[in-house]
Short mmCIF file of C-alpha atoms and ligand atoms in Angstrom, two decimals:
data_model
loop_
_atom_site.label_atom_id
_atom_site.label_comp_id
_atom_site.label_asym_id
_atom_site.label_seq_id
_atom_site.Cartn_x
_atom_site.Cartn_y
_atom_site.Cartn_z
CA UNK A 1 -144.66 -13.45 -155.80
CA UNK A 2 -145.48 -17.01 -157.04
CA UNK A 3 -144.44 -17.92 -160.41
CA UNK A 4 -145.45 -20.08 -163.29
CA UNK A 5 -143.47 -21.25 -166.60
CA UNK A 6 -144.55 -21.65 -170.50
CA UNK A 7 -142.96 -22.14 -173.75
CA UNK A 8 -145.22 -19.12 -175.13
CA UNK A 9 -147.07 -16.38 -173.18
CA UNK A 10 -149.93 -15.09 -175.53
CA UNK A 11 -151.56 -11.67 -174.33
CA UNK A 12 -154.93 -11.31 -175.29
CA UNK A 13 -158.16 -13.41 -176.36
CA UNK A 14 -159.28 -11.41 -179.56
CA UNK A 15 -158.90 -13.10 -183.03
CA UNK A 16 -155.04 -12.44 -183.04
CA UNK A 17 -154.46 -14.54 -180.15
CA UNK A 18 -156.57 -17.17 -180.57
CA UNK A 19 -155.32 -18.04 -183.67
CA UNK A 20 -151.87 -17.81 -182.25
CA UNK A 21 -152.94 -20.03 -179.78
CA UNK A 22 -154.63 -22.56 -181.91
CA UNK A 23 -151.73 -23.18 -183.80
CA UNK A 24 -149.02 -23.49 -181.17
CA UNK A 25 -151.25 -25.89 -179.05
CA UNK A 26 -151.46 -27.89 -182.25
CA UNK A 27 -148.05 -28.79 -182.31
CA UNK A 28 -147.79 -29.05 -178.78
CA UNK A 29 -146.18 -26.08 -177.71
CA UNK A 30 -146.98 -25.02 -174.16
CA UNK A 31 -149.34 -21.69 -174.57
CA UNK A 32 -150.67 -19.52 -171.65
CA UNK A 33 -153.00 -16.72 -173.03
CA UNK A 34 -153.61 -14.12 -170.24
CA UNK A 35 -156.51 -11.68 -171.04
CA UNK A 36 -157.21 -8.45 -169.38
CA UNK A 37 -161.14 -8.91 -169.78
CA UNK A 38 -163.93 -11.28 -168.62
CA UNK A 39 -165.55 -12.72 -172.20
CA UNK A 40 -167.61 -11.90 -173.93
CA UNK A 41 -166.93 -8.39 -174.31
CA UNK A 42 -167.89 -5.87 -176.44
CA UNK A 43 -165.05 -4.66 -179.05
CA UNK A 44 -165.62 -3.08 -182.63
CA UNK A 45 -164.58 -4.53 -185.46
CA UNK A 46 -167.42 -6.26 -187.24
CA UNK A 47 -167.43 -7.14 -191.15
CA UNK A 48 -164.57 -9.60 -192.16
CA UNK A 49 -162.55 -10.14 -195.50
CA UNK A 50 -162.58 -13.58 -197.34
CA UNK A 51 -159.08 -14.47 -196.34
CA UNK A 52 -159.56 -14.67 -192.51
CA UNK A 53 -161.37 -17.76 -193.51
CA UNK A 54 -158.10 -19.11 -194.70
CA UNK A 55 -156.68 -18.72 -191.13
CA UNK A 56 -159.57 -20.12 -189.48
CA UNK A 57 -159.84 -23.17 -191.22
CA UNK A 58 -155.90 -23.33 -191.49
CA UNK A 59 -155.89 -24.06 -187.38
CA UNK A 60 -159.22 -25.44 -187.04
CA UNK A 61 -161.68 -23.08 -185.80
CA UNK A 62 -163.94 -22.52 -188.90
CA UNK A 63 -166.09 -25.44 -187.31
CA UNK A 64 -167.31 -23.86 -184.27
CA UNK A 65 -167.91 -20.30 -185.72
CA UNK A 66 -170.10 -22.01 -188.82
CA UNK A 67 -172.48 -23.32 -185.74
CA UNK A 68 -172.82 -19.89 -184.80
CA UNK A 69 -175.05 -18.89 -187.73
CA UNK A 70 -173.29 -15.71 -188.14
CA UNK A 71 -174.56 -13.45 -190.98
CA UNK A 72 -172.74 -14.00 -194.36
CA UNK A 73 -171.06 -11.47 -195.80
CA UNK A 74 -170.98 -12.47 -199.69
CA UNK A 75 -169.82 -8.83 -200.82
CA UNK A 76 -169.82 -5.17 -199.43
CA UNK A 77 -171.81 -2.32 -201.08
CA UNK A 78 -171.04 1.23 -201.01
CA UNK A 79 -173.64 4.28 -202.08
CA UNK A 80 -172.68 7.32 -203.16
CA UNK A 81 -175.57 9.66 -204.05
CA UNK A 82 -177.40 7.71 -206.18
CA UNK A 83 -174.64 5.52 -207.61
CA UNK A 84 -174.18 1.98 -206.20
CA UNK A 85 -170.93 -0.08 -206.59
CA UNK A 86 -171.55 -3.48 -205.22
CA UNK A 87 -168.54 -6.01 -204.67
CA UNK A 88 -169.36 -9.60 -204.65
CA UNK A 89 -166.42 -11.82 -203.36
CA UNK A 90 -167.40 -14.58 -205.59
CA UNK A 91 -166.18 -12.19 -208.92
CA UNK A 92 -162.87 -11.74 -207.70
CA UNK A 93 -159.08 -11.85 -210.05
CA UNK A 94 -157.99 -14.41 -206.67
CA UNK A 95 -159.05 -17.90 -205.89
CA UNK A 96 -160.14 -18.08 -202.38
CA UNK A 97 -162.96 -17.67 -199.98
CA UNK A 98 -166.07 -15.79 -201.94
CA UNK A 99 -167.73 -15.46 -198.86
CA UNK A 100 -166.86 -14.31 -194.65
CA UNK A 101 -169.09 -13.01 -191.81
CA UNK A 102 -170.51 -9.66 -190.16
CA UNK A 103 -170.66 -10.76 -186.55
CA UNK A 104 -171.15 -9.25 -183.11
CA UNK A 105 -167.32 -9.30 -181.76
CA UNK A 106 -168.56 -10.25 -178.15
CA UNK A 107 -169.96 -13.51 -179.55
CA UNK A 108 -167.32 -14.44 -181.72
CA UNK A 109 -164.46 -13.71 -180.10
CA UNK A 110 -166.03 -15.67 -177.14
CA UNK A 111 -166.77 -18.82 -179.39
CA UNK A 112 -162.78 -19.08 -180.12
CA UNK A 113 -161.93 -18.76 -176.86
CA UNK A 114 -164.18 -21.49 -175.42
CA UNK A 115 -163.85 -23.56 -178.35
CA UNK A 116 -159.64 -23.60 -177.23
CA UNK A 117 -160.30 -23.98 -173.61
CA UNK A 118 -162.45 -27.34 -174.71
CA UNK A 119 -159.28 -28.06 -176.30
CA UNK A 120 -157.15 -27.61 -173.36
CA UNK A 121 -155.79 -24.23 -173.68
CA UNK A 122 -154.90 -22.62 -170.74
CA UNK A 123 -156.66 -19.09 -171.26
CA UNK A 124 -156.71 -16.77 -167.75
CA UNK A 125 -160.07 -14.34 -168.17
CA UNK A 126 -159.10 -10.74 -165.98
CA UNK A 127 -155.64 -11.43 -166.25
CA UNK A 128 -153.79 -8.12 -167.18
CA UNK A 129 -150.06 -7.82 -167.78
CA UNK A 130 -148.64 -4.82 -166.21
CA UNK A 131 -145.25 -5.52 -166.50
CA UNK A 132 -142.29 -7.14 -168.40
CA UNK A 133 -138.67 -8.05 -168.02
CA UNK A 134 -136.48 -9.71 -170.70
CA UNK A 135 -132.99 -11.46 -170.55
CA UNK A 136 -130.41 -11.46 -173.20
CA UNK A 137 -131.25 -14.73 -174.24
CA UNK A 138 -134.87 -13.05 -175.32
CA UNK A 139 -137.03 -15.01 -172.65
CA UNK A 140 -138.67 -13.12 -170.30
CA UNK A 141 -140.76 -12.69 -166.67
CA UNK A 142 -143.60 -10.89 -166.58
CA UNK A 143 -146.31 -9.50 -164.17
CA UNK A 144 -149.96 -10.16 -164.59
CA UNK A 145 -152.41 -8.79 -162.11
CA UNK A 146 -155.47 -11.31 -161.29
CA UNK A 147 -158.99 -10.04 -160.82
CA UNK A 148 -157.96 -10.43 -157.26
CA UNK A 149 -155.43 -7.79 -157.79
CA UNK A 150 -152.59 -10.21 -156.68
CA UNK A 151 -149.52 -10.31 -159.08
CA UNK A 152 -147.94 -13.25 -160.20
CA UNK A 153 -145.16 -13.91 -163.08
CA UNK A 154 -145.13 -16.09 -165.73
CA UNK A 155 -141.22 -17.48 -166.74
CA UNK A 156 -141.58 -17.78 -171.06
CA UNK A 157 -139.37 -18.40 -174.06
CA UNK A 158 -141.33 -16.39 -176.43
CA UNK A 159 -144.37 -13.82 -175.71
CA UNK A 160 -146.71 -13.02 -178.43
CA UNK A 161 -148.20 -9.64 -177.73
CA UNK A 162 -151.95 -10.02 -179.21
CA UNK A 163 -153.33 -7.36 -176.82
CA UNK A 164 -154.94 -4.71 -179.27
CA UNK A 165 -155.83 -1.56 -178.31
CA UNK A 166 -154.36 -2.49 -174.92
CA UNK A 167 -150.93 -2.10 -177.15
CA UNK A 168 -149.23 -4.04 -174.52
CA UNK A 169 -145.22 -4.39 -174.95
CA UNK A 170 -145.44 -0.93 -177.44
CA UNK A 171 -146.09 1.29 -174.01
CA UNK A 172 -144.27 -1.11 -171.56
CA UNK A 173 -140.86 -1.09 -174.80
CA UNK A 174 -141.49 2.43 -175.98
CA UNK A 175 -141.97 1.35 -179.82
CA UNK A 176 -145.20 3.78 -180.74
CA UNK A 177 -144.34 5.82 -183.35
CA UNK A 178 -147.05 7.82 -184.76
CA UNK A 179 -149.34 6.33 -187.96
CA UNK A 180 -148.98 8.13 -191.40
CA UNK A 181 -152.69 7.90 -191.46
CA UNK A 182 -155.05 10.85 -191.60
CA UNK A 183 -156.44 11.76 -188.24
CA UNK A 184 -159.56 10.27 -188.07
CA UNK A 185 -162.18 9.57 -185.57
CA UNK A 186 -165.11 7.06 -185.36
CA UNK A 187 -168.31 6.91 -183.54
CA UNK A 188 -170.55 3.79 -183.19
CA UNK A 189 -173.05 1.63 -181.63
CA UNK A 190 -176.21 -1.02 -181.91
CA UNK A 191 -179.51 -0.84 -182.70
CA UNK A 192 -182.29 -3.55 -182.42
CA UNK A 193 -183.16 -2.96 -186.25
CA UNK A 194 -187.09 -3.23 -186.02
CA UNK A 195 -187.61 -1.53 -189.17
CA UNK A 196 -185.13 -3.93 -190.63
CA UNK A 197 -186.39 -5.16 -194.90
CA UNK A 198 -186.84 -8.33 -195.79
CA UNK A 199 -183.98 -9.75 -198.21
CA UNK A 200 -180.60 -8.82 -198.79
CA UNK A 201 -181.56 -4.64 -198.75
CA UNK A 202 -181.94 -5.91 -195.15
CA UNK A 203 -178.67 -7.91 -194.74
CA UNK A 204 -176.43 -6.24 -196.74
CA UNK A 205 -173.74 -4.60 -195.63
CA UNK A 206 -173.02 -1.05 -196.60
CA UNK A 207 -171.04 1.65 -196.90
CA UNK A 208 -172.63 5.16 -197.25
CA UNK A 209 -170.24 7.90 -198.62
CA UNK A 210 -171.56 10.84 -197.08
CA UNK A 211 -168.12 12.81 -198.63
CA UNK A 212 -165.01 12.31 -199.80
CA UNK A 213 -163.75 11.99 -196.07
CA UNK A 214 -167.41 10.86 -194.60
CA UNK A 215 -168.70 7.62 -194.30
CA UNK A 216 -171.27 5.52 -192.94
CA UNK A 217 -171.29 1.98 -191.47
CA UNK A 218 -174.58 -0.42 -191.55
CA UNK A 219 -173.70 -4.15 -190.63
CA UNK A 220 -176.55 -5.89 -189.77
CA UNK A 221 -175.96 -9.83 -187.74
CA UNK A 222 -178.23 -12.68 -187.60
CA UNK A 223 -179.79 -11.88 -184.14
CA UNK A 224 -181.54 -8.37 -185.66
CA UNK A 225 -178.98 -6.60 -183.86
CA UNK A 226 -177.35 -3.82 -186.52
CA UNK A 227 -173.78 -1.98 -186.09
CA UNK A 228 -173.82 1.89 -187.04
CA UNK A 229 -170.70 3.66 -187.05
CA UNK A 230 -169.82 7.28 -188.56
CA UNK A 231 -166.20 7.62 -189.77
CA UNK A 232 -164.91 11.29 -190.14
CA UNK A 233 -161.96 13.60 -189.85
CA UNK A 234 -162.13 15.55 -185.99
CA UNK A 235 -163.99 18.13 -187.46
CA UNK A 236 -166.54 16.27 -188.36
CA UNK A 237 -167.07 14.30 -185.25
CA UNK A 238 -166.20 17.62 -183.26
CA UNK A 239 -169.25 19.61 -185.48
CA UNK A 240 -172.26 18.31 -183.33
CA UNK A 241 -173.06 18.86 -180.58
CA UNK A 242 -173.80 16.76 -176.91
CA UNK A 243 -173.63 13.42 -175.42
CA UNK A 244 -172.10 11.06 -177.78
CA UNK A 245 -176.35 9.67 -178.29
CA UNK A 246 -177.20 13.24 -179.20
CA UNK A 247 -174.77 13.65 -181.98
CA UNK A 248 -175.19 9.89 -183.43
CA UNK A 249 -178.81 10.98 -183.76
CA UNK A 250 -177.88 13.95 -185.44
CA UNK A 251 -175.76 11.93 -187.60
CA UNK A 252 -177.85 9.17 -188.66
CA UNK A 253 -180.23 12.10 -189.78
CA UNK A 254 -177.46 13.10 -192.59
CA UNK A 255 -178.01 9.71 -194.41
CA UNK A 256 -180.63 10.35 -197.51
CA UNK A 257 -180.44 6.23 -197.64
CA UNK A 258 -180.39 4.86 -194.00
CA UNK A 259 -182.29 7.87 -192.31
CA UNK A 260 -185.76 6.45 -192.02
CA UNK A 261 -184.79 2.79 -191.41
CA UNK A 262 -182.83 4.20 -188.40
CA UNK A 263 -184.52 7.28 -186.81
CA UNK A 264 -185.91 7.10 -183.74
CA UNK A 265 -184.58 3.45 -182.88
CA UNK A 266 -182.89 3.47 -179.23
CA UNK A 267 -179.36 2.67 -179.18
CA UNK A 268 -178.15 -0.73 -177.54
CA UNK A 269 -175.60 1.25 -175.52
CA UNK A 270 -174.14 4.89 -175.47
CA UNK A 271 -172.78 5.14 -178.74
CA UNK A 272 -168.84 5.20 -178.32
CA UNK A 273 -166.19 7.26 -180.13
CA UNK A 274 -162.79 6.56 -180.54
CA UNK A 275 -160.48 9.29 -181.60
CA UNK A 276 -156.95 9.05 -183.63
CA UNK A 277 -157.60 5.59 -184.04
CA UNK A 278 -154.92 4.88 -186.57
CA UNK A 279 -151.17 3.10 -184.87
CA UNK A 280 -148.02 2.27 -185.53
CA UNK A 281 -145.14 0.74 -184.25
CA UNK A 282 -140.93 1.42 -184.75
CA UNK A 283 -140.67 -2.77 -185.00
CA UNK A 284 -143.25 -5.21 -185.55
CA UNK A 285 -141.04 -8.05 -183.41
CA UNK A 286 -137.73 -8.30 -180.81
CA UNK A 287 -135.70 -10.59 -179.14
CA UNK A 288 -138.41 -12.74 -177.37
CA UNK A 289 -141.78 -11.24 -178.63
CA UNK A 290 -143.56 -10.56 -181.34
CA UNK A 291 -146.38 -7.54 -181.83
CA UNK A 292 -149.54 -9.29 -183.84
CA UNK A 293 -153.05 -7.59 -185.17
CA UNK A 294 -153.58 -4.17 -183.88
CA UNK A 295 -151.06 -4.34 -181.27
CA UNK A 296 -148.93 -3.37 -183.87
CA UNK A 297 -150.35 -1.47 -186.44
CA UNK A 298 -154.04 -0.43 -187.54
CA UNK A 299 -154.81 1.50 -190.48
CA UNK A 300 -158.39 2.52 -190.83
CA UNK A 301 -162.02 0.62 -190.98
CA UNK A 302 -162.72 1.46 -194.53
CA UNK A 303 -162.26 -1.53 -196.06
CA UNK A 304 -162.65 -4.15 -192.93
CA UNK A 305 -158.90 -5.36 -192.90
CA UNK A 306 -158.44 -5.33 -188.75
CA UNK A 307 -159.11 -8.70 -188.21
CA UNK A 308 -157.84 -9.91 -190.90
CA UNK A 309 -154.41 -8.88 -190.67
CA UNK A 310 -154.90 -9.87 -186.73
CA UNK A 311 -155.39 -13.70 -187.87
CA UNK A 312 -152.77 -13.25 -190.70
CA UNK A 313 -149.60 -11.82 -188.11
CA UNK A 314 -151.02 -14.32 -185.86
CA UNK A 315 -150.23 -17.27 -188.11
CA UNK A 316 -147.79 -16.19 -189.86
CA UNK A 317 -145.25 -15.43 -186.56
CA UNK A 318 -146.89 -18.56 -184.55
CA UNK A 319 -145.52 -20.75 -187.16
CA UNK A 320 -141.99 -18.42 -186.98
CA UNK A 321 -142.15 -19.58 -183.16
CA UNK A 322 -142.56 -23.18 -183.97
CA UNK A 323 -139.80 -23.24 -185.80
CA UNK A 324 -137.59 -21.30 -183.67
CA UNK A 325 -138.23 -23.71 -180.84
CA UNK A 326 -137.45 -26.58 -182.75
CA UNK A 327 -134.23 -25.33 -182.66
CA UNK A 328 -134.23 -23.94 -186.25
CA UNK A 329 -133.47 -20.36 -187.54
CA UNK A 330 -135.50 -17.68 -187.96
CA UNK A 331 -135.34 -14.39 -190.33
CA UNK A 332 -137.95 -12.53 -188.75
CA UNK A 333 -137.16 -9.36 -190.86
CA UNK A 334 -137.66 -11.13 -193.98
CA UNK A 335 -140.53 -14.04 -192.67
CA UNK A 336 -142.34 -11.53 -190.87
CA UNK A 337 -141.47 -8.56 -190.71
CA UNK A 338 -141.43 -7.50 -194.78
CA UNK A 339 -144.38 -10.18 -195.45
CA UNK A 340 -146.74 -8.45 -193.28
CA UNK A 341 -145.49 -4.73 -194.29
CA UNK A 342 -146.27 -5.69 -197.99
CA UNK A 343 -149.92 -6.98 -197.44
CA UNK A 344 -150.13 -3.50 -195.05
CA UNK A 345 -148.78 -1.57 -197.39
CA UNK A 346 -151.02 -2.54 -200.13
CA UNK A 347 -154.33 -1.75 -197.64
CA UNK A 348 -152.54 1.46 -196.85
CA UNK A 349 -152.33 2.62 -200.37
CA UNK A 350 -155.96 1.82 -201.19
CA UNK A 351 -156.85 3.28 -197.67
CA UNK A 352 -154.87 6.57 -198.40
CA UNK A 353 -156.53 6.71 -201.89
CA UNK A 354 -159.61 6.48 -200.33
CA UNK A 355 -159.43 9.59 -198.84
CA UNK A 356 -157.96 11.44 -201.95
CA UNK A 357 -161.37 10.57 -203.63
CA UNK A 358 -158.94 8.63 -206.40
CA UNK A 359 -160.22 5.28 -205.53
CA UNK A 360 -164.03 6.72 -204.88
CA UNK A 361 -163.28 8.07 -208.49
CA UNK A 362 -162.77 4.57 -209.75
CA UNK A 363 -165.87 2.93 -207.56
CA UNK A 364 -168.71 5.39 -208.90
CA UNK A 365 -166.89 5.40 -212.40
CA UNK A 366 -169.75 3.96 -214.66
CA UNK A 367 -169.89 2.05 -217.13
CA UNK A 368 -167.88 -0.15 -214.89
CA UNK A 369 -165.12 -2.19 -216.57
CA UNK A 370 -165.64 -5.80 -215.04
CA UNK A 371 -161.87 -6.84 -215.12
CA UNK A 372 -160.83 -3.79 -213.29
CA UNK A 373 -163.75 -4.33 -210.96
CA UNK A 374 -162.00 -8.52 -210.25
CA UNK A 375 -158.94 -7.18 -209.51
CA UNK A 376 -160.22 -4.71 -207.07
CA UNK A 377 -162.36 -7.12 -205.83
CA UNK A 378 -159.38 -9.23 -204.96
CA UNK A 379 -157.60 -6.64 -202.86
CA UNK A 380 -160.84 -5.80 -201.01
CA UNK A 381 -161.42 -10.09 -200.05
CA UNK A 382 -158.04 -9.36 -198.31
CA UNK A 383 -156.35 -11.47 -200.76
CA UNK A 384 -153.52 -8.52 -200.83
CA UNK A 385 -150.11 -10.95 -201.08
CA UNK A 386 -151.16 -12.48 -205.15
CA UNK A 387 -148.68 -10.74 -207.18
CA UNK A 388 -150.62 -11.91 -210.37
CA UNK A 389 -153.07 -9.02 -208.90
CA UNK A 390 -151.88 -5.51 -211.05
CA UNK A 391 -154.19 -3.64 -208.50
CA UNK A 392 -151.37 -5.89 -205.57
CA UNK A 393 -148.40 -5.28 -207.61
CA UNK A 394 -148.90 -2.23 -208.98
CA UNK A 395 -150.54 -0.58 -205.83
CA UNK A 396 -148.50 2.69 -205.29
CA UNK A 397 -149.19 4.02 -209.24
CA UNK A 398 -152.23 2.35 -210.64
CA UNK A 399 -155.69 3.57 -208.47
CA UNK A 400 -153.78 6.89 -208.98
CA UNK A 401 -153.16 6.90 -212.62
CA UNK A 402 -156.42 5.02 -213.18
CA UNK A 403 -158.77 7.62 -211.42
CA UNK A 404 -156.21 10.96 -213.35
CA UNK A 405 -157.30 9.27 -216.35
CA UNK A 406 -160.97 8.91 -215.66
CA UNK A 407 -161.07 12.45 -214.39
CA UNK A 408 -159.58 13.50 -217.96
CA UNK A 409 -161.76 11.78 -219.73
CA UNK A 410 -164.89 13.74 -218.20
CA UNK A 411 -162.63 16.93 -218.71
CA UNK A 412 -162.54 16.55 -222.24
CA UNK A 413 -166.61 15.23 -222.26
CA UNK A 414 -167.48 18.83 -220.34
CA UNK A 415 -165.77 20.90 -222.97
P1 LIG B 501 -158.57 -7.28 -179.98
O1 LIG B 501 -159.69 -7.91 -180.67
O2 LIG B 501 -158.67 -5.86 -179.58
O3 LIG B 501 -158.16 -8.19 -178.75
C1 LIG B 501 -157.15 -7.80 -177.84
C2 LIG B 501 -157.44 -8.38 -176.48
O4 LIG B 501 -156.33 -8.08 -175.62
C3 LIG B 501 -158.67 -7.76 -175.81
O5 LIG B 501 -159.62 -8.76 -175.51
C4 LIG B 501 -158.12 -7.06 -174.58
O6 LIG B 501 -159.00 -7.13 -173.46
C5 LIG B 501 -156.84 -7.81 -174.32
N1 LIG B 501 -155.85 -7.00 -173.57
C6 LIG B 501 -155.59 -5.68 -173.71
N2 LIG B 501 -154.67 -5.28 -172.80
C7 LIG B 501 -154.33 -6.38 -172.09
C8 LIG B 501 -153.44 -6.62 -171.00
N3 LIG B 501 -152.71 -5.62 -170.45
N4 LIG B 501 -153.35 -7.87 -170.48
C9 LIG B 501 -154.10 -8.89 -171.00
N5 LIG B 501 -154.97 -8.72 -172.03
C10 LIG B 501 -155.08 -7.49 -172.57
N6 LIG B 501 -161.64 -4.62 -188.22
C11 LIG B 501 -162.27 -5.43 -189.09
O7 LIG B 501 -161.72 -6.47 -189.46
N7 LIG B 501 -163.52 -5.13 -189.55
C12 LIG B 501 -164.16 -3.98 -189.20
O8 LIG B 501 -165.29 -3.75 -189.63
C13 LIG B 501 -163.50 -3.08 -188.32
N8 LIG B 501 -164.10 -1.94 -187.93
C14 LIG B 501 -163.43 -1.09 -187.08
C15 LIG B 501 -164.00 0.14 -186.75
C16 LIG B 501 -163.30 1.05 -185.95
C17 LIG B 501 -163.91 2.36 -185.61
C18 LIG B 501 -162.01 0.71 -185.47
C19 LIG B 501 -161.24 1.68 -184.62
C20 LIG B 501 -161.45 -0.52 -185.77
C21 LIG B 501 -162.14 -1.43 -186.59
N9 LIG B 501 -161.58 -2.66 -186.94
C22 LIG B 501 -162.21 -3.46 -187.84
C23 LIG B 501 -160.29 -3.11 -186.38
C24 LIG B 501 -160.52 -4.19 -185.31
O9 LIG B 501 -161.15 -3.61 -184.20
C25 LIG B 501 -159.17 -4.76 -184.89
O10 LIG B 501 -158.28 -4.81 -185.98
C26 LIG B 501 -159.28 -6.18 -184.32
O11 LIG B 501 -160.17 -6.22 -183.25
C27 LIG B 501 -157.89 -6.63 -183.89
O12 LIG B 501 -157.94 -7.87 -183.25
P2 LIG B 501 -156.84 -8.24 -182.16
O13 LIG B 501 -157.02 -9.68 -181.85
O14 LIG B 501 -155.52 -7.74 -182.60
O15 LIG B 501 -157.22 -7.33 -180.89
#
């Protein structure tokens, strides 16, 4: 079997390890990303958060996705009956970005990855790792199958594992552990979105609650393409009935809001439903490698935080590996390991109270209280590390105590 050597092995082309890759080519660190796929490819995954901007710009590729004319995302709406709560990023407790994108994944993922290789990144399209082997000294060879279907190894000192859903080094090392997430299921697709308004009703994206465990995706792009996806507990996915096109059709026919825009429009391509989509991992990095964006742990799509903890674990353990090749020391518990649990942490909460209804509770509260509203704002941009936040550093007790105390109040009003 031939073999090659790098400094870093990246798996994977998404967001995660194109950031990753950015960065280490930067400061001329040998990179070889290997990815399983030929780009562009479809993969879900569509509305960002304010503070993947940060990452983007931090390692140069904000550039080439501006030229894209991706659809901005100034804020995220969601409807319950006939109560709107409407976040704009610009009214938020954290200075940052007031402003991201809803994009189709297959175009933007593929405008990072070209936008490296014109930088001289070596990435390998339909190049899948199968297998892995590490020394004591934490490098490593490992196996990567061509589109050929001839092997070959690759000899590195440090392999990022950016791979996704592939969940690359969790099967090969045995580190899933199941997620403390609800079981939930999703079901999505596109729809050329002829009966599309003019304006932002048009652009916007939204979330419809269609219950307290129910909801309803509509992210419309630039191109007139829009993304629908349903987001249930098994039941609900399980309670209609044929193909996966049948029961989206059934769905979309639950939505009071988005039914007429969408009946009756054909779907881009079989709608597709992924099932127990929540993972976790035992360890987040080893001696050698380090697990980044959903290789290592995805929550849930309420709130849009996949990509944006993909570019933030990229970035944050890319610059760990700089420094640990330069011959300096590395706390990886502590740098990455307990940074990247705390921003997680504080999605899961809001995630979790989510589907208690608390945090609904506190969205389709009205009046609204604007200050509370900032805060909340804050956590939603992604900007989930700012301590100065109460909704960050208070996260385990205060959507909880806020929402008891609301629910009292209109107790006590009902008497
Ligand atoms: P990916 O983008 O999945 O990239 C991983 C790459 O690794 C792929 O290109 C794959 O081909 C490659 N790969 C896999 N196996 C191998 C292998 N063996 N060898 C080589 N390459 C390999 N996130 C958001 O931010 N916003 C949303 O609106 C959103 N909606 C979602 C809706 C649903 C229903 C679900 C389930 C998730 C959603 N997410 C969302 C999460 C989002 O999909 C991920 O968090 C994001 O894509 C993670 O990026 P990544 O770079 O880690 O992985």
């Amino acid at each position: 079997m031939s073999s090659i050597s790098t400094d870093v092995l990246i798996i994977g082309a998404g967001p995660s390890g194109c950031v990753s890759a950015a960065y280490l080519h930067r400061q001329g660190i040998n990179v070889k990303v290997v990815e399983k796929s030929q780009f562009p490819r479809f993969v879900i995954g569509e509305s960002l958060l304010p503070r993947c901007m940060d990452h983007f710009q931090e390692v140069g590729l904000l550039d080439c996705l501006k030229a894209e004319g991706f659809e901005v995302k100034p804020g995220a709406r969601f409807l319950r009956d006939d109560i709107v709560c409407h976040f704009d990023f610009s009214k938020k407790h954290t200075e940052g970005w007031d402003w991201t994108w809803q994009v189709p994944r297959a175009d933007f993922d593929n405008t990072l990855a070209q936008e490296l290789i014109k930088r001289g990144v070596d990435i390998a399209f339909q190049h899948e790792v199968v297998d892995v082997i590490f020394n004591d000294d934490g490098s490593s060879q490992t196996t990567i199958k061509n589109a050929e279907g001839e092997a070959y190894q690759v000899k590195a000192k440090f392999i990022v594992d950016s791979s996704g859903y592939g969940r690359v080094l969790p099967r090969l090392l045995g580190l899933d552990k199941p997620s403390s997430m609800p079981e939930h299921s999703s079901i999505f697709t596109h729809v050329n979105d002829l009966k599309r308004p003019e304006g932002k009703e048009g652009t916007m994206i939204t979330f419809d609650v269609l219950d307290k465990d129910t909801w309803f995706w509509v992210i419309p792009f630039s191109n007139g393409i829009t993304s629908l996806g349903f987001v249930g507990k098994n039941e609900f996915i399980d309670s209609f009935e044929g193909t996966t096109t049948e029961r989206m059709k059934q769905m979309i026919e639950t939505s009071e809001y988005y039914k007429k825009r969408f009946s009756g429009l054909d779907f881009e391509f079989d709608p597709i439903c992924i099932r127990n989509y929540s993972k976790a991992v035992t360890k987040f990095y080893g001696n050698g490698f380090v697990l980044t964006g959903n290789s290592a742990e995805f929550l849930d799509p309420v709130f849009s935080s996949g990509v944006t903890f993909a570019t933030e674990s990229a970035l944050c353990s890319a610059k760990l590996i700089a420094k640990q090749l330069q011959g300096e020391t590395v706390d990886w518990e502590k740098e990455y390991a307990d940074y990247i649990t705390y921003g997680v942490d504080v999605f899961r909460t809001y995630v979790e109270e989510w589907y208690t209804g608390n945090l609904q509770t506190l969205f389709f509260h009205r009046p609204e209280n604007p200050d509370i509203k900032k805060q909340i704002c804050a956590v939603l941009a992604g900007y989930v590390w700012d301590k100065t936040n109460p909704f960050v550093r208070k996260h385990k007790r205060i959507v909880a105590n806020l929402a008891h105390l609301i629910n009292m109040e209109k107790e006590q009003a009902n008497r």
